[in-house]
Amino acid sequence: MKTMLLTGVLALAALQHPIAAGPNDALATSSPKPNILLIIADDLNDWITPMGGHPQARTPHLDRLAARGVTFLNAHCPAPICNPSRTAMFSGQRPTTTGVYHNQQPWMKHIPPKHCLNDYLRQFGFTSLAAGKIYHYRNYKPEEWDEVFYPRDDTLPNSVANRTPGPFGYRMFTSGKPEAPFQEQRAEELLVDAQSVTWCVEQLNRQTNPFFMACGLHRPHTPWDVPKKYFDLHPLESIQLPAVLTNDLADVPPPGLRFAGRTVHANIIQAGLWKDRVRAYLAAVSFADAQVGRLLDALEASPHRDNTIIVFVGDNGWHLGEKEHWAKSALWREATCVPLIWVAPGLTKGGTRCEQAVDLMSVFPTLCELAGVPVPKHAEGVSIRPLLADPKAAWPQPALVTHLPGNHAICTADWRYIRYADGSEELYDERKDPNEWTNLAAKPELADVKKKLARYLPAKEAAPVESVEPPQKKKKKKKGNALAQNQPAA
Ligand SMILES: [Ca+2]
């Protein structure tokens, strides 16, 4: 109980006062400062072996990473879609503060210089390096990095419409028909993630200063056009499908139904492609894992091995049919739960797991604390250093996820409470109902649980900043229905 109280007090203090490094923190007080390697995967859910989200996931390199540090089993994105999630994590400010809620809102002129982690750390002597997709594609400020490598992006979704997709190039948004094969398979080293990792490996061998290196992997984002050998790891006939309950959505209020991509799900079922898509996602995850492996090999062979903090994160989760939904852009577990693995030399114990609910707002203050630099006042998250030191420590702070203005999920180890902009609610018992099939929000005996969780809803919400619509979508605007609008953007 004492530990719980003390942790609670520390967490509260962290909320109210930006904190500097603790006096016993070897990483924070030693000189020179540690390096930081942040690896961010795109649309990666918990289907990795250290998290056990799918029994057939094969990610041996993430296992290697997990064996060196703490794996968070209940970590959540600040927003279940790319741009607001990444903007929040890097700026330290939630969508409700910045007004950046979705993908069509460039954040750059709304967040001042030196606010984002990469630019903030430079003031303390870090060299900031980026490869691949760090922010949302080209939504970043080049002047806030020392060096940026952006690979040729002809496999990125915005251009994939010009290609012929096929058995190794699955696009998820099926029209109901199986797709024709790719005309060619490209060499693995030419794929964007392989290019990004190659650049990072070269940098690891060049850098001497303390560095903050961000490596953005684009897979397992669609298109799932990874080499055949990764599909071969997952034979189609043995693929296990996620559990889905008939009429699961009968107890979901209208805003939740609008977020659900039931048309996509129905199309995939009708076309007989569900196993196909699950397999392709698993293959893309295994490909991303292989790229992580290349990076870890290089780090381990470099002089930076023992003085580099490693953080592996995903930007948002991903449904593959659970709750009749595909992709992200929802407030259920599959859309919000992301990988979060920390290796902090001298602090984390290898192979440990943490079940406490945390969110990615913690990344900014935790890195500051471990790197021995002050946590800036604008960083809204709470440092999870206590959980890195002891994954079983008490943790009173829930995770908060925001999807478009007014819609939020509060996640703890026990509950998920969803409140939509119209006031409608969902409540799930995460211990008894991990699939979130039974909405308990109407149970009078749980009113107190809802009330306690609702205290963590944002008190104020910034108005959305202006949007820029992608050119290819302008024509469809008037025809679009709610379902179409809720389908994930690229
Ligand atoms: Ca249900």
PDB file of N, CA and C and ligand atoms in Angstrom, residues 245 247-252 323 428 436-439, ligand 1:
ATOM      1  N   LEU A 245     -18.247 -11.831 -32.622  1.00  0.00           N
ATOM      2  CA  LEU A 245     -19.547 -12.228 -32.084  1.00  0.00           C
ATOM      3  C   LEU A 245     -20.651 -11.718 -33.000  1.00  0.00           C
ATOM      4  N   ASN A 247     -23.894 -10.092 -34.057  1.00  0.00           N
ATOM      5  CA  ASN A 247     -24.674  -9.009 -33.435  1.00  0.00           C
ATOM      6  C   ASN A 247     -23.929  -8.280 -32.321  1.00  0.00           C
ATOM      7  N   ASP A 248     -22.601  -8.348 -32.368  1.00  0.00           N
ATOM      8  CA  ASP A 248     -21.802  -7.657 -31.349  1.00  0.00           C
ATOM      9  C   ASP A 248     -22.159  -6.170 -31.293  1.00  0.00           C
ATOM     10  N   LEU A 249     -22.439  -5.581 -32.444  1.00  0.00           N
ATOM     11  CA  LEU A 249     -22.629  -4.128 -32.482  1.00  0.00           C
ATOM     12  C   LEU A 249     -24.046  -3.696 -32.073  1.00  0.00           C
ATOM     13  N   ALA A 250     -24.877  -4.672 -31.698  1.00  0.00           N
ATOM     14  CA  ALA A 250     -26.253  -4.323 -31.323  1.00  0.00           C
ATOM     15  C   ALA A 250     -26.295  -3.419 -30.092  1.00  0.00           C
ATOM     16  N   ASP A 251     -25.262  -3.496 -29.255  1.00  0.00           N
ATOM     17  CA  ASP A 251     -25.267  -2.670 -28.043  1.00  0.00           C
ATOM     18  C   ASP A 251     -24.320  -1.473 -28.149  1.00  0.00           C
ATOM     19  N   VAL A 252     -23.919  -1.151 -29.376  1.00  0.00           N
ATOM     20  CA  VAL A 252     -23.026  -0.001 -29.595  1.00  0.00           C
ATOM     21  C   VAL A 252     -23.864   1.199 -30.029  1.00  0.00           C
ATOM     22  N   LYS A 323     -15.144  -6.849 -34.049  1.00  0.00           N
ATOM     23  CA  LYS A 323     -16.256  -5.911 -33.974  1.00  0.00           C
ATOM     24  C   LYS A 323     -16.692  -5.433 -35.370  1.00  0.00           C
ATOM     25  N   TYR A 428     -16.597  -1.448 -21.002  1.00  0.00           N
ATOM     26  CA  TYR A 428     -16.221  -2.861 -21.103  1.00  0.00           C
ATOM     27  C   TYR A 428     -15.360  -3.272 -19.922  1.00  0.00           C
ATOM     28  N   GLU A 436     -14.356  -7.165 -25.686  1.00  0.00           N
ATOM     29  CA  GLU A 436     -15.247  -5.996 -25.633  1.00  0.00           C
ATOM     30  C   GLU A 436     -16.547  -6.262 -26.390  1.00  0.00           C
ATOM     31  N   TRP A 437     -17.177  -7.365 -26.015  1.00  0.00           N
ATOM     32  CA  TRP A 437     -18.421  -7.745 -26.674  1.00  0.00           C
ATOM     33  C   TRP A 437     -19.665  -7.221 -25.960  1.00  0.00           C
ATOM     34  N   THR A 438     -19.544  -6.984 -24.658  1.00  0.00           N
ATOM     35  CA  THR A 438     -20.743  -6.630 -23.889  1.00  0.00           C
ATOM     36  C   THR A 438     -20.613  -5.228 -23.308  1.00  0.00           C
ATOM     37  N   ASN A 439     -21.386  -4.330 -23.873  1.00  0.00           N
ATOM     38  CA  ASN A 439     -21.385  -2.944 -23.405  1.00  0.00           C
ATOM     39  C   ASN A 439     -22.173  -2.844 -22.105  1.00  0.00           C
TER      40      ASN A 439
HETATM   41 CA    CA B   1     -21.431  -5.811 -28.225  1.00  0.00          CA
END
